[in-house]
Amino acid sequence: MKNVELSRMFNEMYYMLSTDEKARFEALAYQRAARSIESMQDDISEIYEKNGIKGLMEIPGIGKGLAEHIEEYLTTGKIAKYEDLKHRFPVDFSEFSGMEGFGPKKAMILYDKLGIKNIADLKKAAEEHKIRDIPGFGEKSEALILKNISMISATGSRILLSTGLNEARKIVSYLLSENIVSRCEIAGSTRRMRETVGDIDILVISERPERVMDLFTEYGGVKSIVVRGESKTTVLLDIGTTCDLRVIKPGSFGSALQYFTGSKDHNIKVRKIAIDHNYKLNEYGLYSGDKNIIEGKDEDAIYRELGMDYIPPEMREDRGEIEIALSHKIPSLVELSEIRGDLHLHTTESDGMNTTEEMATAAIKRHYEYIAITNHSKNLKIAHGLDDNQFMEYFKKIDSLADRYNIKILKGAEVDILKDGSLDLDENTLKSMDVVIASVHMDTNMDTNDMTDRVINAIKTNMVNILGHPTGRLINERQPFQIDLDEVAKYCYKYKTAMEINASPERLDLNDENILKTSKYGVYYCINTDSHNIYGYDNMELGVGTARRGWLTRNDVINTMDLKNLMKFLKK
Ligand code: DGT
Ligand code: CA
Ligand code: CA
Ligand code: ZN
């Protein structure tokens, strides 16, 4: 798919143009386009083939100029403007994109002074203490650069769950498209909905393994073949990760699915339970003695045969789930179909790409009962945050839409939590809203005590319904704030503030571990997509997956409530 390459190129163009203050808005247009293309599921070449430039311009964030660039790329394989910029900026900006506080301008200074082109150059220069003497840098930023580089290399090349899941599903539907595969399932960390994926694992049943391997290696997203075997083939994909495909015998499919779903620690413990029963469990089946297969076809039955409840893949991390399954107390985890609305959405009024009308229409298509539009507040200038008057004006617009849309549109804001813990909007403005999300966006480098106090002060205003992305981390990019979530959770419980499970692919915040940590205080959660365009709604499943990894049920999640009960909950 060309989507990956195009969004990568547009992102790089954003970085290159960002070096010039005058090109700021042009740069942002490329960033918007990159994000939009990255988050869409449809194949951009197909859109172009079907509807040409006009079809491209229907993609949120794509205007005429960008559509022409896309056309140029799809027809010639190049974008002249990109080549031009690349010539002027021979720096690999996208490598630096994971480095907090190290933007394109800083990168260009270091290129001019020290010839630094990529992370490897940067690391070397920082270790040799060459950076501290460059004006605008100094010892502190040199140390920070090294810290960030070590963080990037520690997380290695694990891709985001959303990327892995999208690609895995494409491969599954591709393999099923010819009638030689009778069953095809995603396994591994992708099935467990882990926040990042090391490699994709897929299992199939087929009577023609040879042909399946041909088909697999001919998949459009394959960059190279790593190993090809009779029952297992590994390929390197364009998205930068590998994929293992295994052909399994029907009688072993359940045990193979159990085995290759993992996690490893979970499997080790399940195998011990099997041994306790005088059984043997491996990827081929559950055996008594060496020969007699007791079960193999059915994954569910393997758990039951061992005296356990079935354990949902998201729980399989050896965090106590096996013990609970043995005492038949596996909770009934929250499901995507139980979600009735999305309470964190942005529109063109702040930094979103779609209008309120477009967001409402897309939500109706998903059969949601309600949504909340929660634009940024004024403190967040780069996101065009609204002031009190602008919010009140905007709410008149929502009122005027009420009769025209068959969905409840709640009035809200994502209000900034300022440095001292006060909120960025007047009390009266906040009181006129249905939903107040409060989030930390700026001044994030505080120590644990200060940050915890700051957030608790915000909760104590008793105006906050939802604490937005409570740790602020960006996967593979930005560390979480230093914050004591146990303390915060106690106040969330006391003030009936739900903690957000932000479902943006790079956030997933709270994450599974923090959900497990905070849920013992009895707090509520809200799973939100924080969508900036209509495609963003698709991320809800990532949030639900994360909630399931944190063992939550529908009773823990406020946006499973019907509108009436939700309004009761939101009333302060
Ligand atoms: P990843 O790919 O790093 O995101 O994580 P997984 O969990 O997908 O790991 P992967 O792809 O290495 O293996 C898939 C599953 O296969 C893993 O979760 C458990 C199982 N597995 C692989 N190797 C072993 C092993 O040496 N021992 C055990 N017990 N299980 C294994
Ligand atoms: Ca894997
Ligand atoms: Ca694997
Ligand atoms: Zn936010």
Coordinates of C-alpha atoms and ligand atoms in Angstrom, one line a residue:
M1 CA 0.0 0.0 0.0
K2 CA 1.2 3.4 -0.9
N3 CA -0.4 4.9 2.3
V4 CA 2.7 4.1 4.3
E5 CA 5.1 5.7 1.9
L6 CA 3.0 8.8 1.4
S7 CA 2.4 9.5 5.0
R8 CA 6.1 9.0 5.7
M9 CA 7.0 11.5 2.9
F10 CA 4.5 14.1 4.0
N11 CA 5.7 13.8 7.5
E12 CA 9.3 14.4 6.4
M13 CA 8.1 17.4 4.3
Y14 CA 6.5 18.7 7.5
Y15 CA 9.8 18.5 9.3
M16 CA 11.8 20.0 6.5
L17 CA 9.3 22.9 6.1
S18 CA 9.2 23.4 9.9
T19 CA 12.8 24.7 9.7
D20 CA 11.4 27.9 8.2
E21 CA 9.1 30.0 10.4
K22 CA 7.5 31.5 7.3
A23 CA 6.5 28.1 6.0
R24 CA 4.8 27.1 9.3
F25 CA 1.3 26.8 8.0
E26 CA 2.4 25.0 4.9
A27 CA 4.3 22.6 7.2
L28 CA 1.3 22.0 9.3
A29 CA -0.8 21.2 6.2
Y30 CA 1.7 18.4 5.4
Q31 CA 1.5 17.1 9.0
R32 CA -2.2 17.0 8.9
A33 CA -2.2 15.1 5.6
A34 CA 0.4 12.7 6.9
R35 CA -1.8 12.0 10.0
S36 CA -4.9 11.6 8.0
I37 CA -3.4 9.1 5.5
E38 CA -1.8 7.2 8.4
S39 CA -5.1 6.8 10.2
M40 CA -7.2 5.8 7.1
Q41 CA -7.9 2.2 6.4
D42 CA -8.7 2.5 2.7
D43 CA -6.0 2.1 0.1
I44 CA -5.2 5.5 -1.3
S45 CA -4.3 4.1 -4.8
E46 CA -7.7 2.6 -5.0
I47 CA -9.4 5.9 -4.1
Y48 CA -7.4 7.6 -6.9
E49 CA -8.1 4.9 -9.4
K50 CA -11.8 5.1 -8.7
N51 CA -12.4 8.9 -8.3
G52 CA -9.2 10.6 -9.3
I53 CA -8.1 13.9 -7.7
K54 CA -11.7 14.6 -6.5
G55 CA -11.7 11.4 -4.5
L56 CA -8.4 12.3 -2.9
M57 CA -9.7 15.7 -1.9
E58 CA -12.5 14.0 0.1
I59 CA -9.9 12.7 2.5
P60 CA -9.9 15.0 5.6
G61 CA -6.9 17.3 5.6
I62 CA -6.2 16.9 1.8
G63 CA -6.7 20.0 -0.3
K64 CA -6.0 20.4 -4.0
G65 CA -2.2 20.9 -3.7
L66 CA -1.8 17.8 -1.6
A67 CA -4.0 15.8 -3.8
E68 CA -1.8 16.8 -6.8
H69 CA 1.3 15.6 -4.9
I70 CA -0.4 12.3 -4.2
E71 CA -1.3 12.0 -7.9
E72 CA 2.2 12.8 -8.9
Y73 CA 3.5 10.1 -6.6
L74 CA 1.0 7.5 -7.7
T75 CA 1.7 8.1 -11.4
T76 CA 5.5 8.9 -11.4
G77 CA 6.7 7.3 -8.2
K78 CA 8.2 10.7 -7.1
I79 CA 7.2 14.1 -5.7
A80 CA 9.4 16.8 -7.2
K81 CA 8.9 19.1 -4.2
Y82 CA 9.9 16.3 -1.9
E83 CA 13.1 15.6 -3.9
D84 CA 13.9 19.3 -3.9
L85 CA 13.5 19.7 -0.1
K86 CA 15.5 16.5 0.5
H87 CA 18.3 17.9 -1.6
R88 CA 18.3 21.0 0.6
F89 CA 17.9 19.1 3.9
P90 CA 20.0 15.9 3.8
V91 CA 19.0 15.2 7.4
D92 CA 16.9 12.2 8.4
F93 CA 14.4 14.2 10.4
S94 CA 12.0 11.4 10.9
E95 CA 14.6 9.5 12.9
F96 CA 14.6 12.4 15.3
S97 CA 10.8 12.5 15.5
G98 CA 10.8 10.4 18.7
M99 CA 13.1 12.9 20.4
E100 CA 11.3 15.1 22.8
G101 CA 12.3 18.8 22.6
F102 CA 14.5 18.1 19.5
G103 CA 12.7 19.7 16.6
P104 CA 13.8 20.2 13.0
K105 CA 15.3 23.7 13.8
K106 CA 17.6 22.2 16.4
A107 CA 18.5 19.4 14.0
M108 CA 19.4 21.8 11.3
I109 CA 21.6 23.8 13.7
L110 CA 23.5 20.6 14.5
Y111 CA 23.7 19.7 10.9
D112 CA 25.2 23.1 10.0
K113 CA 27.7 23.1 12.9
L114 CA 28.6 19.4 13.2
G115 CA 27.3 17.7 10.1
I116 CA 24.8 15.5 12.2
K117 CA 22.4 13.7 9.9
N118 CA 20.9 10.9 12.0
I119 CA 20.6 9.4 15.5
A120 CA 23.9 7.6 15.2
D121 CA 25.8 10.9 14.4
L122 CA 23.9 12.6 17.2
K123 CA 24.7 9.9 19.8
K124 CA 28.4 10.1 18.9
A125 CA 28.6 13.9 19.1
A126 CA 26.7 13.9 22.5
E127 CA 29.0 11.2 23.9
E128 CA 32.1 13.2 22.8
H129 CA 30.5 16.3 24.5
K130 CA 30.5 18.3 21.3
I131 CA 27.0 19.5 21.7
R132 CA 27.2 21.4 24.9
D133 CA 29.3 24.1 23.3
I134 CA 26.8 24.8 20.5
P135 CA 24.9 28.0 21.2
G136 CA 21.4 27.2 22.3
F137 CA 22.2 23.7 23.7
G138 CA 24.4 23.4 26.7
E139 CA 25.2 20.6 29.1
K140 CA 21.6 19.9 30.2
S141 CA 20.3 19.4 26.7
E142 CA 23.3 17.3 25.8
A143 CA 22.4 15.0 28.7
L144 CA 18.7 15.0 27.7
I145 CA 19.6 14.0 24.1
L146 CA 21.5 11.0 25.4
K147 CA 18.7 10.0 27.7
N148 CA 16.2 10.2 24.8
I149 CA 18.4 8.2 22.5
S150 CA 18.7 5.4 25.1
M151 CA 15.0 5.4 25.4
I152 CA 14.5 5.0 21.7
S153 CA 17.0 2.2 21.4
A154 CA 15.5 0.4 24.5
T155 CA 12.1 0.2 22.9
G156 CA 13.8 -1.0 19.7
S157 CA 11.6 -1.4 16.6
R158 CA 8.4 -2.5 18.2
I159 CA 5.5 -1.1 16.1
L160 CA 2.3 0.4 17.5
L161 CA -0.6 -2.0 18.0
S162 CA -2.8 -0.2 15.5
T163 CA -0.2 -0.6 12.8
G164 CA 0.3 -4.3 13.6
L165 CA -3.4 -5.0 13.9
N166 CA -4.3 -3.2 10.6
E167 CA -1.6 -5.0 8.7
A168 CA -2.4 -8.4 10.3
R169 CA -6.0 -8.0 9.3
K170 CA -5.1 -7.1 5.7
I171 CA -2.9 -10.2 5.5
V172 CA -5.8 -12.3 6.9
S173 CA -8.3 -11.1 4.4
Y174 CA -5.7 -11.5 1.6
L175 CA -5.0 -15.1 2.6
L176 CA -8.7 -15.9 2.7
S177 CA -9.3 -14.3 -0.7
E178 CA -8.3 -17.4 -2.5
N179 CA -10.2 -20.5 -1.4
I180 CA -7.2 -22.5 -0.2
V181 CA -7.3 -21.4 3.4
S182 CA -10.1 -22.7 5.5
R183 CA -9.2 -20.9 8.7
C184 CA -6.9 -18.0 9.5
E185 CA -6.3 -16.4 12.9
I186 CA -4.1 -13.7 14.3
A187 CA -2.0 -14.9 17.3
G188 CA 0.9 -13.4 19.4
S189 CA 1.0 -10.0 21.0
T190 CA -1.4 -8.6 18.4
R191 CA -4.1 -10.9 19.5
R192 CA -3.4 -10.0 23.1
M193 CA -3.8 -6.3 22.2
R194 CA -0.4 -5.5 23.6
E195 CA 0.4 -1.8 23.1
T196 CA 3.3 -2.5 20.8
V197 CA 4.0 -5.5 18.6
G198 CA 7.4 -7.1 18.0
D199 CA 6.3 -9.3 15.1
I200 CA 3.0 -10.4 13.6
D201 CA 2.0 -14.0 14.0
I202 CA -0.6 -15.7 11.8
L203 CA -1.9 -19.3 11.8
V204 CA -3.8 -21.0 9.0
I205 CA -5.4 -24.3 8.1
S206 CA -4.9 -25.4 4.6
E207 CA -4.7 -28.5 2.5
R208 CA -2.3 -26.8 0.2
P209 CA 0.5 -25.4 2.3
E210 CA 2.9 -24.9 -0.7
R211 CA 0.4 -22.7 -2.4
V212 CA -0.3 -20.8 0.8
M213 CA 3.4 -20.0 1.2
D214 CA 3.5 -18.8 -2.4
L215 CA 0.5 -16.6 -1.8
F216 CA 1.9 -15.2 1.4
T217 CA 5.3 -14.3 -0.1
E218 CA 3.5 -12.6 -3.0
Y219 CA 1.5 -10.3 -0.6
G220 CA 1.8 -6.7 -1.7
G221 CA 3.2 -5.5 1.7
V222 CA 6.2 -7.9 1.6
K223 CA 9.6 -6.3 1.4
S224 CA 11.7 -9.5 1.5
I225 CA 11.5 -13.1 2.4
V226 CA 13.4 -14.0 5.5
V227 CA 12.9 -17.8 5.6
R228 CA 10.5 -20.0 3.6
G229 CA 9.7 -23.4 5.0
E230 CA 7.0 -26.0 4.6
S231 CA 5.0 -25.1 7.7
K232 CA 6.5 -21.8 8.7
T233 CA 7.5 -18.8 6.6
T234 CA 8.8 -15.4 7.8
V235 CA 8.7 -12.3 5.7
L236 CA 9.8 -8.7 6.3
L237 CA 7.0 -6.3 5.7
D238 CA 7.1 -2.7 4.3
I239 CA 5.9 -1.5 7.7
G240 CA 9.3 -2.5 9.1
T241 CA 8.4 -5.6 11.0
T242 CA 8.4 -9.3 10.3
C243 CA 5.4 -11.6 10.0
D244 CA 5.4 -15.4 10.8
L245 CA 2.9 -17.5 9.0
R246 CA 2.3 -21.1 10.2
V247 CA 0.3 -23.8 8.6
I248 CA -1.4 -25.9 11.2
K249 CA -3.2 -29.3 11.1
P250 CA -6.9 -28.9 11.9
G251 CA -6.7 -31.3 14.9
S252 CA -4.0 -29.1 16.4
F253 CA -5.4 -25.6 15.6
G254 CA -6.7 -24.9 19.1
S255 CA -3.5 -25.9 20.9
A256 CA -1.4 -24.0 18.3
L257 CA -3.5 -20.9 18.8
Q258 CA -3.2 -21.2 22.5
Y259 CA 0.6 -21.7 22.2
F260 CA 1.4 -19.0 19.7
T261 CA -0.9 -16.4 21.4
G262 CA 1.3 -16.5 24.4
S263 CA 2.4 -14.8 26.4
K264 CA 5.4 -16.9 27.1
D265 CA 5.0 -16.5 30.9
H266 CA 1.3 -17.4 30.7
N267 CA 2.1 -20.5 28.7
I268 CA 4.7 -21.7 31.1
K269 CA 2.2 -21.6 33.9
V270 CA -0.6 -23.3 31.9
R271 CA 1.8 -26.0 31.0
K272 CA 2.6 -26.5 34.7
I273 CA -1.1 -26.9 35.4
A274 CA -1.2 -29.5 32.7
I275 CA 1.6 -31.4 34.3
D276 CA -0.3 -31.3 37.6
H277 CA -3.1 -33.0 35.9
N278 CA -0.7 -35.7 34.5
Y279 CA -1.1 -34.2 31.1
K280 CA 1.3 -32.8 28.6
L281 CA 0.5 -29.6 26.7
N282 CA 2.4 -28.4 23.6
E283 CA 1.5 -26.6 20.3
Y284 CA 0.2 -29.9 18.9
G285 CA -2.3 -30.8 21.6
L286 CA -3.1 -31.8 25.2
Y287 CA -2.0 -35.3 25.8
S288 CA -2.4 -37.9 28.5
G289 CA 0.6 -40.2 28.3
D290 CA 2.6 -39.7 25.1
K291 CA 0.1 -40.7 22.5
N292 CA -3.5 -40.1 23.6
I293 CA -4.6 -36.6 22.4
I294 CA -7.3 -35.3 24.7
E295 CA -7.9 -32.0 23.0
G296 CA -6.3 -30.0 20.2
K297 CA -8.9 -28.6 17.9
D298 CA -10.5 -26.2 20.3
E299 CA -8.6 -23.6 22.3
D300 CA -11.5 -23.0 24.7
A301 CA -11.7 -26.7 25.5
I302 CA -8.0 -26.9 26.4
Y303 CA -8.6 -24.4 29.3
R304 CA -11.7 -26.2 30.4
E305 CA -10.0 -29.6 30.2
L306 CA -7.5 -28.2 32.7
G307 CA -10.2 -27.1 35.1
M308 CA -10.1 -23.5 34.2
D309 CA -12.4 -20.8 32.8
Y310 CA -11.5 -19.7 29.3
I311 CA -9.0 -16.9 29.6
P312 CA -9.5 -14.0 27.1
P313 CA -6.2 -13.3 25.2
E314 CA -5.9 -9.8 26.6
M315 CA -5.5 -11.3 30.1
R316 CA -2.8 -13.8 29.2
E317 CA 0.2 -12.1 30.8
D318 CA 0.6 -14.2 34.0
R319 CA -0.7 -11.4 36.2
G320 CA -2.9 -13.6 38.3
E321 CA -5.4 -14.6 35.6
I322 CA -4.5 -18.4 35.8
E323 CA -5.3 -18.5 39.5
I324 CA -8.6 -16.7 38.9
A325 CA -9.5 -19.0 36.0
L326 CA -8.8 -22.0 38.3
S327 CA -11.3 -20.7 40.8
H328 CA -13.8 -19.9 38.0
K329 CA -13.8 -16.1 38.6
I330 CA -12.7 -14.7 35.2
P331 CA -14.6 -11.4 34.9
S332 CA -16.7 -10.7 31.9
L333 CA -14.6 -8.1 30.3
V334 CA -15.9 -4.9 28.6
E335 CA -16.6 -5.3 24.9
L336 CA -16.5 -2.9 22.0
S337 CA -20.2 -3.5 21.3
E338 CA -21.0 -2.2 24.8
I339 CA -19.6 1.2 24.1
R340 CA -22.4 3.7 23.5
G341 CA -20.5 6.9 22.7
D342 CA -17.2 8.7 22.6
L343 CA -16.6 11.6 25.0
H344 CA -13.4 13.1 23.7
L345 CA -13.5 14.6 20.2
H346 CA -12.0 17.6 18.5
T347 CA -13.5 19.6 15.5
T348 CA -12.3 22.3 13.2
E349 CA -13.1 24.8 15.9
S350 CA -9.8 23.9 17.6
D351 CA -7.3 21.4 15.9
G352 CA -9.6 18.8 14.4
M353 CA -10.0 18.2 10.7
N354 CA -13.7 17.6 10.5
T355 CA -16.7 19.7 11.4
T356 CA -19.2 19.0 14.2
E357 CA -21.7 17.9 11.6
E358 CA -19.2 15.5 10.0
M359 CA -18.2 14.1 13.4
A360 CA -21.9 13.6 14.3
T361 CA -22.7 11.9 11.0
A362 CA -19.8 9.5 11.4
A363 CA -20.9 8.7 15.0
I364 CA -24.4 7.9 13.9
K365 CA -23.0 5.5 11.4
R366 CA -21.4 3.7 14.3
H367 CA -24.8 3.6 16.1
Y368 CA -23.6 5.7 19.0
E369 CA -26.1 7.1 21.3
Y370 CA -24.1 10.2 22.3
I371 CA -20.8 12.0 21.6
A372 CA -19.1 14.9 23.3
I373 CA -17.2 17.6 21.4
T374 CA -14.3 18.6 23.6
N375 CA -12.2 21.2 22.0
H376 CA -9.0 22.6 23.5
S377 CA -8.9 25.6 25.8
K378 CA -7.0 28.8 25.1
N379 CA -3.8 27.8 26.9
L380 CA -3.0 25.4 24.1
K381 CA -2.3 28.0 21.4
I382 CA -0.8 25.6 18.9
A383 CA -4.1 23.7 18.8
H384 CA -6.1 26.9 18.4
G385 CA -7.6 26.5 21.9
L386 CA -10.9 28.4 22.5
D387 CA -11.5 31.1 25.2
D388 CA -14.6 31.4 27.3
N389 CA -16.5 33.5 24.8
Q390 CA -15.6 31.2 21.9
F391 CA -16.9 28.2 23.8
M392 CA -20.2 29.9 24.6
E393 CA -20.6 30.9 20.9
Y394 CA -19.7 27.4 19.8
F395 CA -22.3 25.8 22.2
K396 CA -25.0 27.9 20.4
K397 CA -24.0 26.0 17.3
I398 CA -24.4 22.7 19.1
D399 CA -27.8 23.7 20.3
S400 CA -28.8 24.6 16.8
L401 CA -27.8 21.1 15.6
A402 CA -29.7 19.2 18.3
D403 CA -32.9 18.6 16.2
R404 CA -31.1 17.8 13.0
Y405 CA -29.1 14.9 14.2
N406 CA -30.3 11.6 15.7
I407 CA -27.7 11.5 18.3
K408 CA -27.1 13.5 21.5
I409 CA -24.2 15.9 21.1
L410 CA -22.8 16.8 24.5
K411 CA -21.1 20.2 25.1
G412 CA -17.7 19.8 26.5
A413 CA -14.1 20.9 26.6
E414 CA -10.7 19.5 27.1
V415 CA -9.6 22.2 29.4
D416 CA -5.9 22.6 30.3
I417 CA -4.8 22.0 33.8
L418 CA -2.5 24.9 34.4
K419 CA 0.8 24.8 36.3
D420 CA -0.8 25.4 39.7
G421 CA -3.7 23.0 39.1
S422 CA -6.3 25.6 38.3
L423 CA -8.4 25.2 35.1
D424 CA -7.9 27.3 32.0
L425 CA -11.6 28.4 31.7
D426 CA -14.0 30.3 34.0
E427 CA -16.2 28.3 36.4
N428 CA -19.3 29.6 34.7
T429 CA -18.2 28.4 31.3
L430 CA -17.3 25.0 32.8
K431 CA -20.7 24.8 34.5
S432 CA -22.5 25.3 31.3
M433 CA -20.9 22.2 29.9
D434 CA -22.1 18.6 30.0
V435 CA -18.6 17.1 30.0
V436 CA -15.4 18.5 31.3
I437 CA -12.2 16.7 30.5
A438 CA -9.1 18.2 32.2
S439 CA -5.7 17.4 30.8
V440 CA -2.1 18.4 31.4
H441 CA -0.4 19.5 28.2
M442 CA 2.3 22.0 29.1
D443 CA 4.9 22.4 31.8
T444 CA 5.2 18.6 32.0
N445 CA 8.7 18.4 33.6
M446 CA 7.6 18.6 37.2
D447 CA 8.7 16.3 40.0
T448 CA 6.3 13.7 41.3
N449 CA 5.0 15.7 44.3
D450 CA 4.4 18.8 42.3
M451 CA 2.7 17.0 39.4
T452 CA 0.5 14.9 41.7
D453 CA -0.5 18.1 43.7
R454 CA -1.2 19.9 40.4
V455 CA -3.6 17.2 39.1
I456 CA -5.3 16.6 42.5
N457 CA -5.9 20.4 42.8
A458 CA -7.6 20.2 39.4
I459 CA -9.8 17.3 40.6
K460 CA -10.6 19.2 43.8
T461 CA -12.2 22.0 41.8
N462 CA -15.1 19.5 41.6
M463 CA -15.6 20.6 38.0
V464 CA -13.8 17.7 36.3
N465 CA -15.7 14.7 34.9
I466 CA -12.8 13.0 33.2
L467 CA -9.0 13.2 33.7
G468 CA -7.6 13.2 30.2
H469 CA -4.6 11.0 29.2
P470 CA -3.5 10.9 32.9
T471 CA 0.2 10.2 32.3
G472 CA 0.8 12.1 29.0
R473 CA 3.1 9.4 27.6
L474 CA 3.5 8.9 23.9
I475 CA 4.6 5.3 23.1
N476 CA 8.2 5.1 21.8
E477 CA 8.3 9.0 22.0
R478 CA 7.7 10.6 25.3
Q479 CA 8.0 9.3 28.9
P480 CA 5.0 9.5 31.2
F481 CA 4.8 12.5 33.6
Q482 CA 6.2 11.8 37.0
I483 CA 3.0 11.3 38.9
D484 CA 1.6 9.2 41.8
L485 CA -1.3 7.5 40.3
D486 CA -2.4 5.8 43.5
E487 CA -2.9 9.2 45.1
V488 CA -4.6 10.6 42.0
A489 CA -6.9 7.6 41.8
K490 CA -8.1 8.1 45.4
Y491 CA -9.2 11.7 44.6
C492 CA -10.7 10.6 41.3
Y493 CA -12.8 8.2 43.3
K494 CA -13.8 10.8 45.9
Y495 CA -14.8 13.4 43.3
K496 CA -16.4 11.1 40.8
T497 CA -13.8 11.9 38.2
A498 CA -13.4 9.1 35.7
M499 CA -9.9 8.3 34.5
E500 CA -9.5 8.4 30.8
I501 CA -8.3 5.4 28.8
N502 CA -7.2 7.5 25.8
A503 CA -7.4 5.2 22.7
S504 CA -5.1 7.2 20.4
P505 CA -2.7 4.6 19.0
E506 CA 0.4 6.4 20.3
R507 CA -1.2 7.2 23.7
L508 CA -3.1 4.2 25.2
D509 CA -3.1 6.2 28.4
L510 CA -3.9 4.9 31.0
N511 CA -2.1 1.7 30.0
D512 CA -2.9 -1.8 31.2
E513 CA -0.6 -1.7 34.2
N514 CA -1.9 1.7 35.4
I515 CA -5.5 0.5 35.0
L516 CA -4.7 -2.6 37.2
K517 CA -3.0 -0.3 39.7
T518 CA -5.8 2.3 39.9
S519 CA -8.9 0.1 39.6
K520 CA -8.5 -1.2 43.2
Y521 CA -9.6 2.2 44.4
G522 CA -12.9 1.8 42.7
V523 CA -12.5 4.6 40.2
Y524 CA -14.5 4.8 37.0
Y525 CA -13.0 4.9 33.5
C526 CA -14.0 6.5 30.2
I527 CA -12.6 5.0 27.0
N528 CA -12.2 7.9 24.5
T529 CA -10.6 8.1 21.1
D530 CA -9.6 11.8 21.3
S531 CA -10.4 11.8 17.5
H532 CA -9.2 14.7 15.4
N533 CA -11.0 13.4 12.3
I534 CA -13.7 10.9 11.4
Y535 CA -11.2 8.0 11.1
G536 CA -10.2 8.4 14.7
Y537 CA -13.4 6.7 15.9
D538 CA -11.9 3.4 14.7
N539 CA -9.4 3.6 17.5
M540 CA -12.1 2.7 20.1
E541 CA -11.2 -1.0 19.8
L542 CA -7.6 -0.2 20.9
G543 CA -9.0 1.5 24.1
V544 CA -11.3 -1.4 24.7
G545 CA -8.4 -3.8 24.2
T546 CA -6.4 -1.8 26.7
A547 CA -9.3 -1.8 29.2
R548 CA -9.6 -5.6 28.8
R549 CA -5.9 -5.9 29.5
G550 CA -6.6 -4.0 32.7
W551 CA -9.4 -6.5 33.5
L552 CA -12.2 -3.9 33.3
T553 CA -15.9 -4.8 32.9
R554 CA -18.7 -2.7 31.5
N555 CA -19.6 -1.6 35.0
D556 CA -16.2 0.2 35.3
V557 CA -16.6 2.2 32.1
I558 CA -18.9 5.2 32.0
N559 CA -19.4 5.3 28.3
T560 CA -21.1 1.9 28.4
M561 CA -24.0 3.7 30.2
D562 CA -27.1 4.7 28.4
L563 CA -27.6 8.5 28.0
K564 CA -29.8 8.9 31.1
N565 CA -27.4 7.2 33.4
L566 CA -24.4 8.9 31.9
M567 CA -26.0 12.3 32.5
K568 CA -26.7 11.4 36.1
F569 CA -23.0 10.4 36.4
L570 CA -21.8 13.6 34.8
K571 CA -23.9 15.8 37.0
K572 CA -21.7 17.4 39.6
Ligands
DGT1 P1 6.1 -9.9 20.3 O1 6.2 -10.5 19.0 O2 7.5 -9.6 20.9 O3 5.3 -8.7 20.3 O4 5.5 -10.9 21.3 P2 4.8 -12.3 21.1 O5 4.1 -12.6 22.4 O6 3.9 -12.2 19.9 O7 6.0 -13.2 20.9 P3 6.5 -14.1 19.7 O8 6.1 -13.6 18.4 O9 8.0 -14.3 20.0 O10 5.9 -15.5 20.0 C1 4.5 -15.7 19.9 C2 4.1 -16.6 21.0 O11 4.6 -17.9 20.8 C3 4.5 -16.2 22.4 O12 3.7 -15.2 23.0 C4 4.5 -17.4 23.1 C5 4.9 -18.5 22.1 N1 6.3 -18.8 22.2 C6 7.3 -18.4 21.4 N2 8.5 -18.9 21.8 C7 8.2 -19.5 22.9 C8 9.1 -20.2 23.9 O13 10.3 -20.3 23.7 N3 8.4 -20.7 24.9 C9 7.1 -20.6 25.1 N4 6.6 -21.1 26.2 N5 6.3 -20.0 24.3 C10 6.9 -19.4 23.2
CA2 CA 4.8 -11.8 17.8
CA3 CA 6.7 -14.5 16.1
ZN4 ZN -5.1 16.3 25.1

